[in-house]
């Protein structure tokens, strides 16, 4: 009998091809499974703990510890947490830094939440319910802890900090914690601070004290967020070390609000090319179509001056002509005299504050639209 070797070789080749395709299919399925990230474990939150059964707020020491809430879990950046604080029908949620498994509340931070968000009565003991919510955004999964309760006694509410600073290589003073650049308190809101400055390309964060890198910092919710994002958090001890990043050097106006609903705005500032004076104290009077122009300072696009006569009367500073609905620079309070130093910008002139001249004469007015300052000096 003669065996056909061609048939045998062809059959072997076909079998080899089938086995090869089978191995490839197994590898593709395996790779597919590897690409499907597993759920980080443990994800369920069991018991949570509070560092105290009763907290009596001391408003005179806003930076000191008031309460720490913690829960048993492994630190995992895939999992984010929120703490839900409730009193009766009132609720508030507090974001926790990514990967953290505890949250420290300072006296000032907790007191602001108790009074402003949960509507508790000052100096009256009340029950505070605490729950932790865990989230895995990539998998749209969530888990909730059991609720625990403690007693709290809120104190009088005020801004937690009288002074704040900005530190980082984006700022003029750089990474100098001994002498960082000071923020300016908003003259219209005790909970707001401003920092208007020409910034370098680089990073910055906001310490609550000087001379110590271990102090608390106001930071973004994640490192290097988009400047359009307004989220901000107080990070005890400055860890994790999140920072804002300025990619393009230039003039910026930064506004930080540290109330119970904190936020930050970081906006590039383009200076107005011309600024005017309008009012019965200036030569042109109340003529918005043809107000009195200020003179730009050579080499400084932010500064304007006016040297000339002023009558007894009032004035404000429009940024455009022909309409009373434009933006105006004004004093923080109406009828402010020549000693005030602040010139805040009011969109669309919605607040009608004006400077008041009580003695006619020759004056020099120096106005800076970036720093929002004014000097009114009688010669």
CSV table of C-alpha atoms in Angstrom, one decimal:
chain,number,residue,atom,x,y,z
A,1,UNK,CA,0.0,0.0,0.0
A,2,UNK,CA,1.4,3.4,-0.9
A,3,UNK,CA,0.8,6.2,1.6
A,4,UNK,CA,0.0,9.7,0.3
A,5,UNK,CA,2.4,12.0,2.2
A,6,UNK,CA,1.1,15.1,0.6
A,7,UNK,CA,-2.4,14.6,2.2
A,8,UNK,CA,-0.7,13.9,5.6
A,9,UNK,CA,1.4,17.1,5.5
A,10,UNK,CA,-1.6,19.2,4.4
A,11,UNK,CA,-3.7,17.8,7.3
A,12,UNK,CA,-0.9,18.6,9.8
A,13,UNK,CA,-0.6,22.1,8.5
A,14,UNK,CA,-4.3,22.7,8.9
A,15,UNK,CA,-4.2,21.3,12.4
A,16,UNK,CA,-1.3,23.6,13.2
A,17,UNK,CA,-3.1,26.6,11.9
A,18,UNK,CA,-6.2,25.8,14.0
A,19,UNK,CA,-4.0,25.4,17.2
A,20,UNK,CA,-2.3,28.8,16.4
A,21,UNK,CA,-5.6,30.6,16.0
A,22,UNK,CA,-6.8,29.0,19.2
A,23,UNK,CA,-3.8,30.3,21.2
A,24,UNK,CA,-4.2,33.8,19.7
A,25,UNK,CA,-7.9,33.9,20.7
A,26,UNK,CA,-7.0,32.9,24.3
A,27,UNK,CA,-4.4,35.7,24.4
A,28,UNK,CA,-6.8,38.3,23.0
A,29,UNK,CA,-9.4,37.3,25.6
A,30,UNK,CA,-6.8,37.4,28.3
A,31,UNK,CA,-5.6,40.9,27.2
A,32,UNK,CA,-9.2,42.1,27.2
A,33,UNK,CA,-9.7,41.0,30.8
A,34,UNK,CA,-6.4,42.7,31.8
A,35,UNK,CA,-7.6,45.9,30.2
A,36,UNK,CA,-10.8,45.8,32.3
A,37,UNK,CA,-9.5,47.2,35.5
A,38,UNK,CA,-10.7,45.3,38.6
A,39,UNK,CA,-12.7,46.9,41.3
A,40,UNK,CA,-10.3,48.0,44.1
A,41,UNK,CA,-10.9,46.1,47.3
A,42,UNK,CA,-12.0,46.4,50.0
A,43,UNK,CA,-14.6,48.9,48.8
A,44,UNK,CA,-17.3,48.5,51.4
A,45,UNK,CA,-17.1,50.9,54.3
A,46,UNK,CA,-17.8,49.3,57.6
A,47,UNK,CA,-17.8,51.3,60.9
A,48,UNK,CA,-16.6,54.9,60.9
A,49,UNK,CA,-15.1,56.7,63.9
A,50,UNK,CA,-15.1,60.2,65.2
A,51,UNK,CA,-12.2,61.5,67.3
A,52,UNK,CA,-14.7,63.0,69.9
A,53,UNK,CA,-18.2,62.3,71.2
A,54,UNK,CA,-18.7,66.0,71.8
A,55,UNK,CA,-17.1,69.1,70.2
A,56,UNK,CA,-17.4,72.6,71.7
A,57,UNK,CA,-16.2,75.0,69.0
A,58,UNK,CA,-13.6,77.6,70.0
A,59,UNK,CA,-13.9,80.4,67.4
A,60,UNK,CA,-10.8,82.1,68.7
A,61,UNK,CA,-8.6,79.3,67.5
A,62,UNK,CA,-9.8,78.5,64.0
A,63,UNK,CA,-6.7,76.6,62.9
A,64,UNK,CA,-6.8,74.1,65.8
A,65,UNK,CA,-8.2,70.6,65.4
A,66,UNK,CA,-11.9,70.2,66.1
A,67,UNK,CA,-12.8,66.7,64.8
A,68,UNK,CA,-11.3,63.9,62.7
A,69,UNK,CA,-13.5,61.4,61.0
A,70,UNK,CA,-11.8,58.2,59.8
A,71,UNK,CA,-12.8,54.8,58.3
A,72,UNK,CA,-11.0,51.4,57.9
A,73,UNK,CA,-9.8,51.2,54.3
A,74,UNK,CA,-6.6,51.0,52.2
A,75,UNK,CA,-5.5,54.3,50.6
A,76,UNK,CA,-6.5,54.0,47.0
A,77,UNK,CA,-6.5,56.8,44.5
A,78,UNK,CA,-9.3,55.1,42.5
A,79,UNK,CA,-11.7,55.6,45.4
A,80,UNK,CA,-12.9,59.0,46.4
A,81,UNK,CA,-14.9,59.8,49.5
A,82,UNK,CA,-17.4,62.4,50.7
A,83,UNK,CA,-18.4,63.0,54.3
A,84,UNK,CA,-22.1,63.8,54.7
A,85,UNK,CA,-22.9,66.0,57.7
A,86,UNK,CA,-26.6,66.3,58.8
A,87,UNK,CA,-28.7,67.9,61.4
A,88,UNK,CA,-32.4,67.3,61.1
A,89,UNK,CA,-33.4,68.2,57.5
A,90,UNK,CA,-30.2,70.1,56.8
A,91,UNK,CA,-27.3,68.4,55.0
A,92,UNK,CA,-23.9,69.2,53.7
A,93,UNK,CA,-21.3,67.2,51.9
A,94,UNK,CA,-17.5,67.7,52.2
A,95,UNK,CA,-15.1,66.3,49.6
A,96,UNK,CA,-12.1,64.3,50.9
A,97,UNK,CA,-8.7,64.4,49.2
A,98,UNK,CA,-8.2,61.5,46.7
A,99,UNK,CA,-6.7,58.5,48.4
A,100,UNK,CA,-7.4,59.8,51.9
A,101,UNK,CA,-9.1,57.6,54.5
A,102,UNK,CA,-9.7,60.3,57.1
A,103,UNK,CA,-10.8,63.9,57.2
A,104,UNK,CA,-9.6,66.5,59.8
A,105,UNK,CA,-11.9,69.5,60.5
A,106,UNK,CA,-10.5,72.6,62.0
A,107,UNK,CA,-12.4,74.7,64.5
A,108,UNK,CA,-13.2,77.4,61.9
A,109,UNK,CA,-14.1,75.0,59.1
A,110,UNK,CA,-16.4,72.9,61.2
A,111,UNK,CA,-18.0,75.9,62.8
A,112,UNK,CA,-18.8,77.5,59.5
A,113,UNK,CA,-20.5,74.3,58.3
A,114,UNK,CA,-22.5,73.9,61.5
A,115,UNK,CA,-23.9,77.5,61.5
A,116,UNK,CA,-24.1,78.5,57.9
A,117,UNK,CA,-24.9,75.2,56.2
A,118,UNK,CA,-26.7,73.1,58.9
A,119,UNK,CA,-28.4,76.2,60.4
A,120,UNK,CA,-27.5,75.3,64.0
A,121,UNK,CA,-27.9,77.8,66.8
A,122,UNK,CA,-24.8,79.4,68.3
A,123,UNK,CA,-23.9,78.2,71.8
A,124,UNK,CA,-26.7,75.5,71.8
A,125,UNK,CA,-25.8,71.8,71.9
A,126,UNK,CA,-27.1,69.9,68.9
A,127,UNK,CA,-26.8,66.4,67.4
A,128,UNK,CA,-24.6,66.0,64.3
A,129,UNK,CA,-25.0,62.9,62.1
A,130,UNK,CA,-22.0,61.7,60.1
A,131,UNK,CA,-21.9,59.4,57.2
A,132,UNK,CA,-19.2,58.5,54.7
A,133,UNK,CA,-19.9,57.9,51.0
A,134,UNK,CA,-17.4,56.0,48.9
A,135,UNK,CA,-17.3,56.4,45.1
A,136,UNK,CA,-15.4,54.8,42.2
A,137,UNK,CA,-16.2,57.2,39.3
A,138,UNK,CA,-14.7,55.0,36.6
A,139,UNK,CA,-17.1,52.2,37.5
A,140,UNK,CA,-20.1,54.3,38.7
A,141,UNK,CA,-20.0,52.4,41.9
A,142,UNK,CA,-20.8,53.7,45.4
A,143,UNK,CA,-21.0,52.5,48.9
A,144,UNK,CA,-22.3,54.1,52.1
A,145,UNK,CA,-21.2,53.7,55.7
A,146,UNK,CA,-23.3,53.4,58.8
A,147,UNK,CA,-24.3,56.8,60.3
A,148,UNK,CA,-22.8,57.8,63.6
A,149,UNK,CA,-23.8,60.8,65.8
A,150,UNK,CA,-21.9,63.2,68.1
A,151,UNK,CA,-22.9,66.3,70.0
A,152,UNK,CA,-21.6,69.7,68.9
A,153,UNK,CA,-21.8,73.3,70.3
A,154,UNK,CA,-21.3,75.9,67.5
A,155,UNK,CA,-19.6,79.2,68.2
A,156,UNK,CA,-20.0,82.7,66.7
A,157,UNK,CA,-19.3,82.7,63.0
A,158,UNK,CA,-16.7,84.9,61.3
A,159,UNK,CA,-14.0,84.4,58.7
A,160,UNK,CA,-11.6,81.7,59.9
A,161,UNK,CA,-8.5,83.6,58.9
A,162,UNK,CA,-7.6,87.3,59.0
A,163,UNK,CA,-4.6,86.8,56.7
A,164,UNK,CA,-3.6,84.5,53.9
A,165,UNK,CA,-0.6,84.3,51.6
A,166,UNK,CA,0.4,82.9,48.2
A,167,UNK,CA,3.6,80.9,47.8
A,168,UNK,CA,5.2,79.2,44.7
A,169,UNK,CA,7.4,79.9,41.8
A,170,UNK,CA,4.5,81.5,40.0
A,171,UNK,CA,4.5,84.3,42.5
A,172,UNK,CA,7.0,87.2,42.8
A,173,UNK,CA,8.5,85.9,46.1
A,174,UNK,CA,8.8,82.3,44.9
A,175,UNK,CA,9.0,79.4,47.3
A,176,UNK,CA,9.7,81.6,50.3
A,177,UNK,CA,7.5,80.4,53.1
A,178,UNK,CA,9.3,82.9,55.4
A,179,UNK,CA,8.1,85.8,53.3
A,180,UNK,CA,5.3,84.7,50.9
A,181,UNK,CA,3.2,87.3,49.0
A,182,UNK,CA,0.3,88.4,51.1
A,183,UNK,CA,-3.3,88.2,49.8
A,184,UNK,CA,-5.5,91.3,50.2
A,185,UNK,CA,-8.7,91.0,52.1
A,186,UNK,CA,-11.7,91.9,50.0
A,187,UNK,CA,-13.1,95.2,51.4
A,188,UNK,CA,-16.7,94.1,50.5
A,189,UNK,CA,-16.6,90.5,51.9
A,190,UNK,CA,-14.8,89.3,55.1
A,191,UNK,CA,-14.7,85.7,53.7
A,192,UNK,CA,-12.8,86.7,50.5
A,193,UNK,CA,-9.2,87.3,49.7
A,194,UNK,CA,-7.7,88.7,46.5
A,195,UNK,CA,-4.3,88.4,44.8
A,196,UNK,CA,-4.0,90.5,41.7
A,197,UNK,CA,-0.5,90.3,40.3
A,198,UNK,CA,1.7,89.6,37.3
A,199,UNK,CA,2.5,85.9,37.7
A,200,UNK,CA,5.3,83.7,36.3
A,201,UNK,CA,4.7,80.4,34.6
A,202,UNK,CA,4.8,77.9,37.6
A,203,UNK,CA,2.9,76.6,40.6
A,204,UNK,CA,1.3,78.1,43.7
A,205,UNK,CA,-0.7,77.3,46.8
A,206,UNK,CA,-2.1,79.3,49.7
A,207,UNK,CA,-0.8,78.8,53.2
A,208,UNK,CA,-2.7,80.0,56.3
A,209,UNK,CA,0.6,81.0,58.1
A,210,UNK,CA,4.2,81.8,57.3
A,211,UNK,CA,7.5,80.3,58.3
A,212,UNK,CA,6.3,76.6,58.4
A,213,UNK,CA,5.8,74.2,55.5
A,214,UNK,CA,3.8,72.0,57.9
A,215,UNK,CA,1.0,74.6,58.2
A,216,UNK,CA,-2.5,74.1,56.6
A,217,UNK,CA,-2.9,75.1,53.0
A,218,UNK,CA,-5.8,76.0,50.7
A,219,UNK,CA,-5.3,73.8,47.6
A,220,UNK,CA,-7.2,72.6,44.6
A,221,UNK,CA,-9.2,69.3,44.8
A,222,UNK,CA,-6.6,67.7,42.5
A,223,UNK,CA,-3.1,68.6,41.3
A,224,UNK,CA,-2.9,71.1,38.5
A,225,UNK,CA,-6.6,71.6,37.7
A,226,UNK,CA,-7.8,73.7,34.8
A,227,UNK,CA,-7.9,77.3,35.9
A,228,UNK,CA,-11.6,77.4,35.1
A,229,UNK,CA,-12.3,74.9,37.9
A,230,UNK,CA,-13.4,76.6,41.1
A,231,UNK,CA,-13.1,73.8,43.7
A,232,UNK,CA,-10.8,74.5,46.7
A,233,UNK,CA,-10.1,72.7,49.9
A,234,UNK,CA,-8.3,73.3,53.2
A,235,UNK,CA,-5.6,70.6,53.5
A,236,UNK,CA,-4.2,70.0,57.0
A,237,UNK,CA,-0.5,69.9,57.0
A,238,UNK,CA,-0.3,70.5,53.3
A,239,UNK,CA,-0.4,66.8,52.4
A,240,UNK,CA,-1.3,65.8,49.7
A,241,UNK,CA,0.7,68.6,48.0
A,242,UNK,CA,-1.7,69.8,45.4
A,243,UNK,CA,-1.0,73.1,43.6
A,244,UNK,CA,-2.5,75.4,40.9
A,245,UNK,CA,-0.4,75.8,37.8
A,246,UNK,CA,0.0,79.0,35.7
A,247,UNK,CA,1.0,77.8,32.2
A,248,UNK,CA,1.2,81.3,30.7
A,249,UNK,CA,2.9,84.1,32.5
A,250,UNK,CA,1.0,87.4,32.7
A,251,UNK,CA,-1.4,89.4,34.8
A,252,UNK,CA,-4.0,87.5,36.8
A,253,UNK,CA,-6.8,88.2,39.3
A,254,UNK,CA,-7.3,85.5,42.0
A,255,UNK,CA,-10.3,85.6,44.3
A,256,UNK,CA,-10.5,83.0,47.1
A,257,UNK,CA,-13.7,82.6,49.1
A,258,UNK,CA,-13.4,80.7,52.5
A,259,UNK,CA,-17.0,80.6,53.5
A,260,UNK,CA,-19.0,77.4,54.1
A,261,UNK,CA,-19.2,77.1,50.3
A,262,UNK,CA,-15.6,77.9,49.4
A,263,UNK,CA,-14.5,78.6,45.8
A,264,UNK,CA,-11.6,80.2,43.9
A,265,UNK,CA,-11.5,82.0,40.6
A,266,UNK,CA,-8.3,82.5,38.7
A,267,UNK,CA,-8.7,84.8,35.7
A,268,UNK,CA,-6.1,86.3,33.3
A,269,UNK,CA,-6.5,90.1,33.3
A,270,UNK,CA,-6.4,92.2,30.1
A,271,UNK,CA,-6.0,95.9,31.1
A,272,UNK,CA,-8.4,98.5,29.7
A,273,UNK,CA,-6.6,100.7,27.2
A,274,UNK,CA,-8.4,103.8,28.3
A,275,UNK,CA,-10.0,104.9,31.6
A,276,UNK,CA,-12.2,107.9,32.4
A,277,UNK,CA,-13.7,110.0,35.2
A,278,UNK,CA,-17.4,110.9,35.3
A,279,UNK,CA,-19.3,112.9,37.9
A,280,UNK,CA,-20.1,116.4,39.0
A,281,UNK,CA,-16.7,116.7,40.7
A,282,UNK,CA,-14.9,116.5,37.3
A,283,UNK,CA,-14.7,119.0,34.4
A,284,UNK,CA,-17.0,117.0,32.1
A,285,UNK,CA,-19.7,116.4,34.7
A,286,UNK,CA,-22.2,113.6,34.4
A,287,UNK,CA,-21.6,113.2,30.7
A,288,UNK,CA,-21.0,109.5,29.9
A,289,UNK,CA,-20.7,110.2,26.2
A,290,UNK,CA,-17.7,112.4,26.8
A,291,UNK,CA,-16.3,111.8,30.2
A,292,UNK,CA,-12.9,113.2,31.4
A,293,UNK,CA,-10.1,110.9,30.2
A,294,UNK,CA,-7.3,109.8,32.5
A,295,UNK,CA,-3.7,109.7,31.3
A,296,UNK,CA,-1.9,106.3,30.9
A,297,UNK,CA,1.4,105.9,32.7
A,298,UNK,CA,4.2,105.2,30.2
A,299,UNK,CA,5.6,101.7,30.7
A,300,UNK,CA,2.8,100.6,33.0
A,301,UNK,CA,-0.3,99.4,31.2
A,302,UNK,CA,-2.3,99.1,34.5
A,303,UNK,CA,-1.8,102.7,35.8
A,304,UNK,CA,-3.6,105.9,34.9
A,305,UNK,CA,-3.4,109.4,36.4
A,306,UNK,CA,-5.4,112.6,36.4
A,307,UNK,CA,-4.0,115.9,37.4
A,308,UNK,CA,-6.4,118.9,37.4
A,309,UNK,CA,-9.2,120.7,39.1
A,310,UNK,CA,-12.0,118.9,41.0
A,311,UNK,CA,-15.1,120.6,42.3
A,312,UNK,CA,-17.2,119.7,45.4
A,313,UNK,CA,-19.1,116.7,44.2
A,314,UNK,CA,-18.8,113.0,43.3
A,315,UNK,CA,-17.2,110.8,40.7
A,316,UNK,CA,-16.6,107.2,39.6
A,317,UNK,CA,-14.4,105.6,37.0
A,318,UNK,CA,-16.1,104.1,33.8
A,319,UNK,CA,-14.2,101.6,31.6
A,320,UNK,CA,-16.2,102.6,28.5
A,321,UNK,CA,-18.1,105.6,27.2
A,322,UNK,CA,-21.6,106.0,25.9
A,323,UNK,CA,-23.5,103.8,28.3
A,324,UNK,CA,-24.2,103.7,32.0
A,325,UNK,CA,-24.5,99.9,31.8
A,326,UNK,CA,-20.8,99.4,31.4
A,327,UNK,CA,-18.3,98.2,34.1
A,328,UNK,CA,-17.2,100.8,36.6
A,329,UNK,CA,-14.4,101.1,39.2
A,330,UNK,CA,-15.9,102.4,42.5
A,331,UNK,CA,-15.1,102.8,46.2
A,332,UNK,CA,-16.3,99.9,48.4
A,333,UNK,CA,-18.7,102.2,50.2
A,334,UNK,CA,-20.7,105.1,48.7
A,335,UNK,CA,-19.6,108.6,49.6
A,336,UNK,CA,-16.0,107.6,50.4
A,337,UNK,CA,-13.6,110.5,50.7
A,338,UNK,CA,-10.0,111.0,49.5
A,339,UNK,CA,-8.4,108.8,52.1
A,340,UNK,CA,-9.7,105.5,50.8
A,341,UNK,CA,-7.3,103.2,48.9
A,342,UNK,CA,-9.5,100.6,47.3
A,343,UNK,CA,-11.1,100.8,43.8
A,344,UNK,CA,-13.3,97.7,43.2
A,345,UNK,CA,-14.7,96.9,39.8
A,346,UNK,CA,-18.5,96.5,39.6
A,347,UNK,CA,-19.9,94.8,36.5
A,348,UNK,CA,-22.5,96.8,34.6
A,349,UNK,CA,-22.5,99.4,37.3
A,350,UNK,CA,-25.0,97.4,39.4
A,351,UNK,CA,-23.8,99.2,42.6
A,352,UNK,CA,-23.7,102.9,42.3
A,353,UNK,CA,-20.9,103.9,44.8
A,354,UNK,CA,-19.0,107.1,44.2
A,355,UNK,CA,-16.0,109.0,45.7
A,356,UNK,CA,-16.9,112.3,47.3
A,357,UNK,CA,-14.8,115.5,47.0
A,358,UNK,CA,-15.6,117.9,49.9
A,359,UNK,CA,-13.1,120.6,49.0
A,360,UNK,CA,-12.5,122.1,45.6
A,361,UNK,CA,-9.0,122.4,44.3
A,362,UNK,CA,-6.2,120.8,42.2
A,363,UNK,CA,-5.8,117.1,42.7
A,364,UNK,CA,-3.7,114.2,41.5
A,365,UNK,CA,-5.5,110.9,41.1
A,366,UNK,CA,-3.4,107.8,40.6
A,367,UNK,CA,-5.4,104.7,39.7
A,368,UNK,CA,-4.1,101.1,39.2
A,369,UNK,CA,-6.6,98.8,37.5
A,370,UNK,CA,-4.7,95.5,38.2
A,371,UNK,CA,-4.2,96.1,42.0
A,372,UNK,CA,-7.5,97.9,42.2
A,373,UNK,CA,-6.0,100.8,44.2
A,374,UNK,CA,-6.5,104.6,44.1
A,375,UNK,CA,-4.7,107.6,45.5
A,376,UNK,CA,-6.5,111.0,45.7
A,377,UNK,CA,-4.1,113.8,46.7
A,378,UNK,CA,-4.9,117.5,46.9
A,379,UNK,CA,-2.0,119.7,45.8
